[in-house]
PDB file of C-alpha atoms in Angstrom:
ATOM      1  CA  UNK R 281     128.599 -28.557 -19.049  1.00 33.00           C
ATOM      2  CA  UNK R 282     132.426 -27.250 -18.202  1.00 35.00           C
ATOM      3  CA  UNK R 283     134.240 -28.619 -15.427  1.00 37.00           C
ATOM      4  CA  UNK R 284     135.298 -26.482 -13.010  1.00 35.00           C
ATOM      5  CA  UNK R 285     138.769 -27.535 -13.403  1.00 36.00           C
ATOM      6  CA  UNK R 286     138.978 -25.517 -16.455  1.00 39.00           C
ATOM      7  CA  UNK R 287     138.682 -22.274 -14.448  1.00 32.00           C
ATOM      8  CA  UNK R 288     140.903 -23.470 -11.635  1.00 31.00           C
ATOM      9  CA  UNK R 289     143.620 -24.921 -13.731  1.00 37.00           C
ATOM     10  CA  UNK R 290     147.347 -23.638 -12.475  1.00 39.00           C
ATOM     11  CA  UNK R 291     147.770 -20.006 -11.382  1.00 34.00           C
ATOM     12  CA  UNK R 292     149.715 -19.429 -14.440  1.00 36.00           C
ATOM     13  CA  UNK R 293     146.690 -18.495 -16.191  1.00 38.00           C
ATOM     14  CA  UNK R 294     146.805 -15.249 -14.340  1.00 40.00           C
ATOM     15  CA  UNK R 295     150.174 -14.856 -16.302  1.00 35.00           C
ATOM     16  CA  UNK R 296     148.126 -13.720 -19.414  1.00 37.00           C
ATOM     17  CA  UNK R 297     146.879 -10.464 -17.710  1.00 40.00           C
ATOM     18  CA  UNK R 298     150.429  -9.239 -17.221  1.00 41.00           C
ATOM     19  CA  UNK R 299     152.676  -6.778 -18.841  1.00 41.00           C
ATOM     20  CA  UNK R 300     153.325  -8.465 -22.546  1.00 38.00           C
ATOM     21  CA  UNK R 301     156.656 -10.392 -23.070  1.00 38.00           C
ATOM     22  CA  UNK R 302     157.908 -10.606 -19.276  1.00 41.00           C
ATOM     23  CA  UNK R 303     159.045 -14.379 -18.504  1.00 40.00           C
ATOM     24  CA  UNK R 304     158.870 -13.731 -14.764  1.00 36.00           C
ATOM     25  CA  UNK R 305     156.268 -16.237 -12.845  1.00 40.00           C
ATOM     26  CA  UNK R 306     154.654 -14.357 -10.120  1.00 34.00           C
ATOM     27  CA  UNK R 307     153.622 -17.695  -8.453  1.00 36.00           C
ATOM     28  CA  UNK R 308     156.795 -18.762  -7.298  1.00 38.00           C
ATOM     29  CA  UNK R 309     157.735 -15.243  -5.892  1.00 43.00           C
ATOM     30  CA  UNK R 310     157.964 -13.871  -2.333  1.00 48.00           C
ATOM     31  CA  UNK R 311     156.472 -10.560  -1.618  1.00 46.00           C
ATOM     32  CA  UNK R 312     160.020  -8.880  -1.662  1.00 45.00           C
ATOM     33  CA  UNK R 313     160.776 -10.397  -5.039  1.00 50.00           C
ATOM     34  CA  UNK R 314     157.190  -9.457  -6.449  1.00 48.00           C
ATOM     35  CA  UNK R 315     158.031  -5.807  -5.569  1.00 42.00           C
ATOM     36  CA  UNK R 316     161.436  -6.309  -7.434  1.00 49.00           C
ATOM     37  CA  UNK R 317     159.783  -7.704 -10.167  1.00 49.00           C
ATOM     38  CA  UNK R 318     157.615  -4.543 -10.895  1.00 45.00           C
ATOM     39  CA  UNK R 319     160.425  -2.209 -10.123  1.00 45.00           C
ATOM     40  CA  UNK R 320     162.363  -3.949 -12.921  1.00 57.00           C
ATOM     41  CA  UNK R 321     159.684  -3.726 -15.741  1.00 62.00           C
ATOM     42  CA  UNK R 322     160.505  -1.052 -18.089  1.00 59.00           C
ATOM     43  CA  UNK R 323     158.361   1.677 -19.554  1.00 69.00           C
ATOM     44  CA  UNK R 324     156.185   0.473 -22.105  1.00 84.00           C
ATOM     45  CA  UNK R 325     156.926   3.253 -24.735  1.00 92.00           C
ATOM     46  CA  UNK R 326     159.040   6.106 -24.945  1.00 92.00           C
ATOM     47  CA  UNK R 327     160.261   8.355 -28.215  1.00 95.00           C
ATOM     48  CA  UNK R 328     162.819   6.490 -30.359  1.00 95.00           C
ATOM     49  CA  UNK R 329     166.240   8.182 -29.036  1.00 94.00           C
ATOM     50  CA  UNK R 330     168.635   6.716 -31.622  1.00 96.00           C
ATOM     51  CA  UNK R 331     169.244   6.395 -35.484  1.00 96.00           C
ATOM     52  CA  UNK R 332     171.609   3.258 -36.030  1.00 97.00           C
ATOM     53  CA  UNK R 333     171.962   0.092 -34.233  1.00 97.00           C
ATOM     54  CA  UNK R 334     175.148  -2.002 -34.577  1.00 97.00           C
ATOM     55  CA  UNK R 335     176.560  -4.933 -32.911  1.00 96.00           C
ATOM     56  CA  UNK R 336     180.141  -5.396 -31.772  1.00 96.00           C
ATOM     57  CA  UNK R 337     182.394  -8.317 -30.112  1.00 95.00           C
ATOM     58  CA  UNK R 338     183.731  -7.570 -26.661  1.00 91.00           C
ATOM     59  CA  UNK R 339     185.589  -9.472 -23.981  1.00 89.00           C
ATOM     60  CA  UNK R 340     182.145 -10.897 -22.392  1.00 89.00           C
ATOM     61  CA  UNK R 341     180.125 -11.607 -25.692  1.00 95.00           C
ATOM     62  CA  UNK R 342     178.123  -9.713 -28.204  1.00 97.00           C
ATOM     63  CA  UNK R 343     177.012  -6.059 -27.460  1.00 97.00           C
ATOM     64  CA  UNK R 344     174.248  -3.759 -28.985  1.00 97.00           C
ATOM     65  CA  UNK R 345     175.434  -0.269 -29.666  1.00 97.00           C
ATOM     66  CA  UNK R 346     172.450   2.618 -30.178  1.00 97.00           C
ATOM     67  CA  UNK R 347     174.422   4.939 -31.969  1.00 96.00           C
ATOM     68  CA  UNK R 348     177.617   5.316 -30.141  1.00 91.00           C
ATOM     69  CA  UNK R 349     176.092   4.247 -26.860  1.00 96.00           C
ATOM     70  CA  UNK R 350     176.394   0.955 -25.481  1.00 97.00           C
ATOM     71  CA  UNK R 351     173.177  -0.998 -24.495  1.00 97.00           C
ATOM     72  CA  UNK R 352     172.474  -1.459 -20.896  1.00 96.00           C
ATOM     73  CA  UNK R 353     170.148  -3.707 -18.889  1.00 96.00           C
ATOM     74  CA  UNK R 354     167.830  -2.304 -16.521  1.00 94.00           C
ATOM     75  CA  UNK R 355     170.298  -3.071 -13.930  1.00 95.00           C
ATOM     76  CA  UNK R 356     172.768  -1.099 -15.641  1.00 95.00           C
ATOM     77  CA  UNK R 357     174.891  -4.108 -16.462  1.00 96.00           C
ATOM     78  CA  UNK R 358     176.647  -3.993 -20.259  1.00 97.00           C
ATOM     79  CA  UNK R 359     173.985  -5.666 -22.390  1.00 97.00           C
ATOM     80  CA  UNK R 360     176.082  -8.752 -23.555  1.00 97.00           C
ATOM     81  CA  UNK R 361     174.809 -11.951 -25.472  1.00 97.00           C
ATOM     82  CA  UNK R 362     176.184 -15.060 -25.792  1.00 94.00           C
ATOM     83  CA  UNK R 363     175.992 -15.579 -29.868  1.00 94.00           C
ATOM     84  CA  UNK R 364     176.386 -13.316 -32.948  1.00 95.00           C
ATOM     85  CA  UNK R 365     173.099 -14.797 -34.212  1.00 96.00           C
ATOM     86  CA  UNK R 366     171.259 -13.728 -30.961  1.00 97.00           C
ATOM     87  CA  UNK R 367     172.848 -10.391 -30.806  1.00 97.00           C
ATOM     88  CA  UNK R 368     171.886  -9.708 -34.643  1.00 97.00           C
ATOM     89  CA  UNK R 369     168.283 -10.735 -33.545  1.00 97.00           C
ATOM     90  CA  UNK R 370     168.269  -8.503 -30.775  1.00 98.00           C
ATOM     91  CA  UNK R 371     169.632  -5.498 -32.759  1.00 97.00           C
ATOM     92  CA  UNK R 372     167.129  -6.151 -35.524  1.00 97.00           C
ATOM     93  CA  UNK R 373     164.110  -5.857 -32.759  1.00 97.00           C
ATOM     94  CA  UNK R 374     165.552  -2.477 -31.631  1.00 97.00           C
ATOM     95  CA  UNK R 375     166.210  -1.377 -35.258  1.00 97.00           C
ATOM     96  CA  UNK R 376     162.597  -2.344 -36.365  1.00 96.00           C
ATOM     97  CA  UNK R 377     161.267   0.256 -33.871  1.00 96.00           C
ATOM     98  CA  UNK R 378     159.600   3.173 -35.594  1.00 95.00           C
ATOM     99  CA  UNK R 379     159.027   6.730 -34.106  1.00 95.00           C
ATOM    100  CA  UNK R 380     157.804   5.256 -30.786  1.00 96.00           C
ATOM    101  CA  UNK R 381     160.050   2.276 -29.072  1.00 96.00           C
ATOM    102  CA  UNK R 382     157.346  -0.062 -27.843  1.00 95.00           C
ATOM    103  CA  UNK R 383     159.326  -2.330 -25.125  1.00 94.00           C
ATOM    104  CA  UNK R 384     156.312  -4.583 -24.793  1.00 92.00           C
ATOM    105  CA  UNK R 385     156.774  -5.977 -28.246  1.00 94.00           C
ATOM    106  CA  UNK R 386     160.286  -6.616 -27.741  1.00 96.00           C
ATOM    107  CA  UNK R 387     160.294 -10.149 -26.289  1.00 96.00           C
ATOM    108  CA  UNK R 388     164.274 -11.156 -27.072  1.00 97.00           C
ATOM    109  CA  UNK R 389     165.361  -8.004 -25.530  1.00 97.00           C
ATOM    110  CA  UNK R 390     163.147  -8.746 -22.554  1.00 96.00           C
ATOM    111  CA  UNK R 391     164.636 -12.395 -22.508  1.00 97.00           C
ATOM    112  CA  UNK R 392     167.925 -11.246 -22.727  1.00 98.00           C
ATOM    113  CA  UNK R 393     167.778  -8.574 -19.929  1.00 97.00           C
ATOM    114  CA  UNK R 394     166.161 -11.202 -17.741  1.00 96.00           C
ATOM    115  CA  UNK R 395     169.172 -13.656 -18.214  1.00 97.00           C
ATOM    116  CA  UNK R 396     171.679 -11.165 -17.501  1.00 97.00           C
ATOM    117  CA  UNK R 397     170.319  -9.305 -14.735  1.00 96.00           C
ATOM    118  CA  UNK R 398     168.222 -12.345 -13.255  1.00 96.00           C
ATOM    119  CA  UNK R 399     166.038  -9.810 -10.922  1.00 94.00           C
ATOM    120  CA  UNK R 400     164.354 -12.761  -9.140  1.00 93.00           C
ATOM    121  CA  UNK R 401     167.631 -14.493  -8.278  1.00 95.00           C
ATOM    122  CA  UNK R 402     166.422 -18.055  -9.716  1.00 96.00           C
ATOM    123  CA  UNK R 403     168.909 -20.602  -9.879  1.00 97.00           C
ATOM    124  CA  UNK R 404     168.972 -23.423 -12.611  1.00 97.00           C
ATOM    125  CA  UNK R 405     166.874 -25.879 -10.472  1.00 97.00           C
ATOM    126  CA  UNK R 406     164.325 -23.229  -9.881  1.00 97.00           C
ATOM    127  CA  UNK R 407     163.834 -22.576 -13.289  1.00 97.00           C
ATOM    128  CA  UNK R 408     163.290 -26.167 -14.244  1.00 97.00           C
ATOM    129  CA  UNK R 409     160.765 -26.662 -11.501  1.00 96.00           C
ATOM    130  CA  UNK R 410     159.248 -23.758 -12.384  1.00 95.00           C
ATOM    131  CA  UNK R 411     158.523 -25.052 -16.083  1.00 96.00           C
ATOM    132  CA  UNK R 412     157.702 -28.387 -14.753  1.00 96.00           C
ATOM    133  CA  UNK R 413     154.836 -27.279 -12.449  1.00 93.00           C
ATOM    134  CA  UNK R 414     152.874 -26.692 -15.285  1.00 93.00           C
ATOM    135  CA  UNK R 415     153.043 -30.376 -16.313  1.00 92.00           C
ATOM    136  CA  UNK R 416     150.739 -31.177 -13.231  1.00 87.00           C
ATOM    137  CA  UNK R 417     148.249 -28.826 -15.073  1.00 90.00           C
ATOM    138  CA  UNK R 418     149.151 -29.146 -18.546  1.00 95.00           C
ATOM    139  CA  UNK R 419     146.357 -27.577 -20.919  1.00 94.00           C
ATOM    140  CA  UNK R 420     146.263 -30.531 -23.151  1.00 95.00           C
ATOM    141  CA  UNK R 421     146.010 -33.071 -20.301  1.00 94.00           C
ATOM    142  CA  UNK R 422     142.805 -31.538 -18.889  1.00 90.00           C
ATOM    143  CA  UNK R 423     139.816 -33.213 -20.516  1.00 92.00           C
ATOM    144  CA  UNK R 424     135.962 -32.570 -20.686  1.00 91.00           C
ATOM    145  CA  UNK R 425     133.466 -35.098 -20.560  1.00 92.00           C
ATOM    146  CA  UNK R 426     130.930 -33.009 -22.911  1.00 91.00           C
ATOM    147  CA  UNK R 427     129.858 -31.783 -25.078  1.00 92.00           C
ATOM    148  CA  UNK R 428     130.651 -34.932 -27.433  1.00 94.00           C
ATOM    149  CA  UNK R 429     131.932 -32.404 -29.983  1.00 94.00           C
ATOM    150  CA  UNK R 430     134.360 -31.079 -28.089  1.00 95.00           C
ATOM    151  CA  UNK R 431     135.410 -34.377 -26.240  1.00 95.00           C
ATOM    152  CA  UNK R 432     136.310 -35.606 -29.787  1.00 96.00           C
ATOM    153  CA  UNK R 433     138.059 -32.553 -30.926  1.00 96.00           C
ATOM    154  CA  UNK R 434     140.380 -33.025 -27.953  1.00 96.00           C
ATOM    155  CA  UNK R 435     140.896 -36.342 -28.202  1.00 96.00           C
ATOM    156  CA  UNK R 436     141.627 -35.773 -32.096  1.00 97.00           C
ATOM    157  CA  UNK R 437     144.099 -32.975 -31.722  1.00 97.00           C
ATOM    158  CA  UNK R 438     145.533 -33.422 -28.541  1.00 97.00           C
ATOM    159  CA  UNK R 439     146.208 -37.073 -28.079  1.00 97.00           C
ATOM    160  CA  UNK R 440     149.030 -37.395 -30.648  1.00 97.00           C
ATOM    161  CA  UNK R 441     151.063 -34.522 -29.374  1.00 97.00           C
ATOM    162  CA  UNK R 442     150.752 -36.557 -25.941  1.00 97.00           C
ATOM    163  CA  UNK R 443     151.803 -39.877 -27.725  1.00 97.00           C
ATOM    164  CA  UNK R 444     154.422 -38.157 -29.571  1.00 98.00           C
ATOM    165  CA  UNK R 445     156.224 -36.612 -26.037  1.00 97.00           C
ATOM    166  CA  UNK R 446     155.732 -40.335 -24.504  1.00 97.00           C
ATOM    167  CA  UNK R 447     157.785 -41.895 -27.164  1.00 97.00           C
ATOM    168  CA  UNK R 448     160.443 -39.353 -27.682  1.00 97.00           C
ATOM    169  CA  UNK R 449     161.128 -39.096 -24.115  1.00 97.00           C
ATOM    170  CA  UNK R 450     160.228 -42.631 -22.914  1.00 97.00           C
ATOM    171  CA  UNK R 451     157.836 -41.421 -20.737  1.00 97.00           C
ATOM    172  CA  UNK R 452     154.056 -41.529 -19.477  1.00 96.00           C
ATOM    173  CA  UNK R 453     151.958 -38.222 -19.354  1.00 94.00           C
ATOM    174  CA  UNK R 454     148.468 -39.238 -19.913  1.00 88.00           C
ATOM    175  CA  UNK R 455     145.232 -37.324 -20.082  1.00 91.00           C
ATOM    176  CA  UNK R 456     142.448 -36.741 -17.453  1.00 89.00           C
ATOM    177  CA  UNK R 457     138.962 -35.811 -16.797  1.00 88.00           C
ATOM    178  CA  UNK R 458     139.237 -35.228 -13.239  1.00 85.00           C
ATOM    179  CA  UNK R 459     139.495 -31.863 -11.533  1.00 80.00           C
ATOM    180  CA  UNK R 460     142.568 -32.913 -10.217  1.00 77.00           C
ATOM    181  CA  UNK R 461     144.218 -33.475 -13.411  1.00 73.00           C
ATOM    182  CA  UNK R 462     146.141 -36.380 -14.621  1.00 80.00           C
ATOM    183  CA  UNK R 463     148.461 -38.376 -12.015  1.00 85.00           C
ATOM    184  CA  UNK R 464     152.154 -37.591 -13.663  1.00 91.00           C
ATOM    185  CA  UNK R 465     154.646 -40.109 -12.479  1.00 94.00           C
ATOM    186  CA  UNK R 466     157.680 -39.042 -10.592  1.00 94.00           C
ATOM    187  CA  UNK R 467     159.520 -40.852 -13.228  1.00 97.00           C
ATOM    188  CA  UNK R 468     158.213 -38.791 -15.726  1.00 97.00           C
ATOM    189  CA  UNK R 469     158.993 -35.766 -14.009  1.00 96.00           C
ATOM    190  CA  UNK R 470     162.575 -37.073 -13.116  1.00 97.00           C
ATOM    191  CA  UNK R 471     163.176 -37.698 -17.084  1.00 97.00           C
ATOM    192  CA  UNK R 472     162.114 -34.557 -18.055  1.00 98.00           C
ATOM    193  CA  UNK R 473     163.991 -32.683 -15.278  1.00 97.00           C
ATOM    194  CA  UNK R 474     167.183 -34.303 -16.734  1.00 97.00           C
ATOM    195  CA  UNK R 475     165.935 -32.992 -20.177  1.00 97.00           C
ATOM    196  CA  UNK R 476     165.712 -29.516 -19.158  1.00 97.00           C
ATOM    197  CA  UNK R 477     169.055 -29.733 -17.397  1.00 97.00           C
ATOM    198  CA  UNK R 478     170.926 -30.409 -20.386  1.00 96.00           C
ATOM    199  CA  UNK R 479     170.000 -26.623 -21.459  1.00 97.00           C
ATOM    200  CA  UNK R 480     172.029 -23.470 -20.221  1.00 96.00           C
ATOM    201  CA  UNK R 481     170.331 -20.969 -18.085  1.00 96.00           C
ATOM    202  CA  UNK R 482     169.668 -18.636 -20.960  1.00 97.00           C
ATOM    203  CA  UNK R 483     168.000 -21.410 -22.909  1.00 97.00           C
ATOM    204  CA  UNK R 484     166.209 -22.311 -19.960  1.00 97.00           C
ATOM    205  CA  UNK R 485     164.497 -18.611 -19.368  1.00 97.00           C
ATOM    206  CA  UNK R 486     163.019 -19.048 -22.734  1.00 97.00           C
ATOM    207  CA  UNK R 487     161.715 -22.355 -22.192  1.00 98.00           C
ATOM    208  CA  UNK R 488     159.573 -21.547 -18.957  1.00 97.00           C
ATOM    209  CA  UNK R 489     158.660 -18.329 -21.104  1.00 97.00           C
ATOM    210  CA  UNK R 490     157.109 -20.291 -23.654  1.00 98.00           C
ATOM    211  CA  UNK R 491     155.493 -22.707 -21.180  1.00 98.00           C
ATOM    212  CA  UNK R 492     154.295 -20.076 -19.343  1.00 96.00           C
ATOM    213  CA  UNK R 493     152.787 -18.667 -22.454  1.00 97.00           C
ATOM    214  CA  UNK R 494     151.129 -21.878 -23.714  1.00 97.00           C
ATOM    215  CA  UNK R 495     150.185 -23.225 -20.269  1.00 96.00           C
ATOM    216  CA  UNK R 496     151.680 -26.245 -21.639  1.00 97.00           C
ATOM    217  CA  UNK R 497     154.835 -28.357 -20.989  1.00 97.00           C
ATOM    218  CA  UNK R 498     153.855 -31.263 -23.472  1.00 98.00           C
ATOM    219  CA  UNK R 499     153.060 -28.110 -26.591  1.00 98.00           C
ATOM    220  CA  UNK R 500     156.478 -26.353 -25.359  1.00 98.00           C
ATOM    221  CA  UNK R 501     158.536 -29.737 -25.930  1.00 98.00           C
ATOM    222  CA  UNK R 502     156.770 -30.261 -29.349  1.00 98.00           C
ATOM    223  CA  UNK R 503     157.536 -26.577 -30.287  1.00 97.00           C
ATOM    224  CA  UNK R 504     161.248 -26.572 -29.219  1.00 97.00           C
ATOM    225  CA  UNK R 505     161.561 -29.866 -30.654  1.00 96.00           C
ATOM    226  CA  UNK R 506     160.134 -28.575 -34.303  1.00 96.00           C
ATOM    227  CA  UNK R 507     157.640 -31.285 -33.845  1.00 97.00           C
ATOM    228  CA  UNK R 508     155.059 -28.248 -33.975  1.00 98.00           C
ATOM    229  CA  UNK R 509     154.985 -24.977 -35.925  1.00 97.00           C
ATOM    230  CA  UNK R 510     154.399 -21.869 -33.620  1.00 97.00           C
ATOM    231  CA  UNK R 511     151.006 -21.053 -35.260  1.00 97.00           C
ATOM    232  CA  UNK R 512     150.117 -25.128 -34.341  1.00 97.00           C
ATOM    233  CA  UNK R 513     151.327 -24.640 -30.681  1.00 98.00           C
ATOM    234  CA  UNK R 514     149.088 -21.875 -30.076  1.00 97.00           C
ATOM    235  CA  UNK R 515     145.893 -22.969 -31.957  1.00 96.00           C
ATOM    236  CA  UNK R 516     146.518 -26.218 -29.727  1.00 97.00           C
ATOM    237  CA  UNK R 517     146.920 -24.184 -26.272  1.00 97.00           C
ATOM    238  CA  UNK R 518     143.713 -22.036 -27.350  1.00 95.00           C
ATOM    239  CA  UNK R 519     141.485 -25.466 -28.495  1.00 95.00           C
ATOM    240  CA  UNK R 520     138.614 -24.602 -26.210  1.00 91.00           C
ATOM    241  CA  UNK R 521     138.587 -21.303 -26.423  1.00 88.00           C
ATOM    242  CA  UNK R 522     138.386 -21.453 -30.487  1.00 89.00           C
ATOM    243  CA  UNK R 523     135.807 -23.792 -30.046  1.00 90.00           C
ATOM    244  CA  UNK R 524     133.724 -21.929 -27.950  1.00 86.00           C
ATOM    245  CA  UNK R 525     134.448 -18.796 -30.568  1.00 85.00           C
ATOM    246  CA  UNK R 526     133.403 -21.012 -33.433  1.00 82.00           C
ATOM    247  CA  UNK R 527     130.154 -21.670 -31.501  1.00 79.00           C
ATOM    248  CA  UNK R 528     129.017 -18.410 -29.667  1.00 77.00           C
ATOM    249  CA  UNK R 529     131.073 -16.080 -31.614  1.00 74.00           C
ATOM    250  CA  UNK R 530     133.904 -13.408 -30.241  1.00 69.00           C
ATOM    251  CA  UNK R 531     134.910  -9.890 -30.359  1.00 65.00           C
ATOM    252  CA  UNK R 532     136.648 -10.116 -33.423  1.00 66.00           C
ATOM    253  CA  UNK R 533     139.399  -7.418 -32.690  1.00 63.00           C
ATOM    254  CA  UNK R 534     140.087  -8.769 -29.180  1.00 69.00           C
ATOM    255  CA  UNK R 535     140.247 -12.163 -30.434  1.00 73.00           C
ATOM    256  CA  UNK R 536     142.664 -11.360 -33.009  1.00 80.00           C
ATOM    257  CA  UNK R 537     144.882  -9.219 -30.899  1.00 84.00           C
ATOM    258  CA  UNK R 538     145.394 -11.750 -28.345  1.00 88.00           C
ATOM    259  CA  UNK R 539     146.148 -14.638 -30.929  1.00 90.00           C
ATOM    260  CA  UNK R 540     148.670 -12.382 -32.421  1.00 93.00           C
ATOM    261  CA  UNK R 541     150.295 -11.468 -29.440  1.00 94.00           C
ATOM    262  CA  UNK R 542     150.609 -15.074 -28.269  1.00 96.00           C
ATOM    263  CA  UNK R 543     152.006 -16.066 -31.486  1.00 96.00           C
ATOM    264  CA  UNK R 544     154.463 -13.359 -31.583  1.00 96.00           C
ATOM    265  CA  UNK R 545     155.497 -14.617 -27.630  1.00 97.00           C
ATOM    266  CA  UNK R 546     155.836 -17.933 -28.428  1.00 98.00           C
ATOM    267  CA  UNK R 547     157.810 -17.400 -31.665  1.00 98.00           C
ATOM    268  CA  UNK R 548     160.154 -15.233 -29.979  1.00 97.00           C
ATOM    269  CA  UNK R 549     160.617 -17.785 -26.987  1.00 98.00           C
ATOM    270  CA  UNK R 550     161.211 -20.327 -29.172  1.00 98.00           C
ATOM    271  CA  UNK R 551     163.929 -18.341 -31.450  1.00 97.00           C
ATOM    272  CA  UNK R 552     165.356 -17.184 -28.046  1.00 98.00           C
ATOM    273  CA  UNK R 553     165.946 -21.086 -27.029  1.00 97.00           C
ATOM    274  CA  UNK R 554     167.614 -22.025 -30.090  1.00 97.00           C
ATOM    275  CA  UNK R 555     170.051 -18.964 -30.408  1.00 96.00           C
ATOM    276  CA  UNK R 556     171.061 -19.586 -27.024  1.00 95.00           C
ATOM    277  CA  UNK R 557     171.532 -23.273 -27.571  1.00 86.00           C
ATOM    278  CA  UNK R 558     174.165 -23.035 -30.387  1.00 69.00           C
ATOM    279  CA  UNK R 559     177.374 -21.448 -30.672  1.00 51.00           C
ATOM    280  CA  UNK R 560     177.446 -20.500 -34.282  1.00 41.00           C
ATOM    281  CA  UNK R 561     178.933 -16.905 -35.262  1.00 41.00           C
ATOM    282  CA  UNK R 562     177.640 -15.037 -38.701  1.00 40.00           C
ATOM    283  CA  UNK R 563     179.162 -12.303 -40.416  1.00 37.00           C
ATOM    284  CA  UNK R 564     178.837  -8.916 -38.716  1.00 39.00           C
ATOM    285  CA  UNK R 565     176.371  -6.866 -39.661  1.00 37.00           C
ATOM    286  CA  UNK R 566     175.880  -3.290 -39.036  1.00 39.00           C
ATOM    287  CA  UNK R 567     171.832  -2.257 -38.929  1.00 40.00           C
ATOM    288  CA  UNK R 568     171.497   1.306 -40.561  1.00 40.00           C
ATOM    289  CA  UNK R 569     167.876   2.685 -41.291  1.00 39.00           C
TER     290      UNK R 569
END
């Protein structure tokens, strides 16, 4: 029998029902900021209005040009990113759009917009707290007591990742079948907070985004540290769902769509973190159709 905790785990589960690609966590927002966040959301689609995409270096960083017009954020700020590698990735995202620009597929652009505009006015400390909040209800730390086959599956698949994280960061995380979840020591919270503080604000936006998608701080650490691939992290985050699907079947198109979307968001967030954490410069490229 399924324990109630798997239906009550972290308010963050409701994020899966939000518009695709949004890194904003409504759980930590007040009513006014929630309204601002909703107003901030771009239209889901529009007809492609440009031919060529290019990048140029300006005083504040690298800019994206759509034909002869410079890209702006939803708050009308100049869209400027800190590295040429990130600019090229964003430009590729725009250039790959076909006749219709589908904003909900442009996760890198969304993350850049959020980093530039910071529509909910969160500080670095708030971003770190938002990410660590998931540690108390981490997906892979909640365990079932039955059926035995799922108990063994969770142990075999999730325990090695928890053990890796404990050794990698010198912390204690553990797992529990209690509805209250595992009791994460304060020292663990402090150590991981210190680790996250080593990232800049842009990278933290990406980390929080990935954590919100996977509902797991531990899996996100494994993904960022290249211990896991995107496919592995997503599968581990959906272990219980995949078990139920194997047992009871599923609506094929719905399952496939959700799986691909989750992979796309996790991959984009991870790439964003790495591109924001390095200062390498690549050769200037003009992207044309």
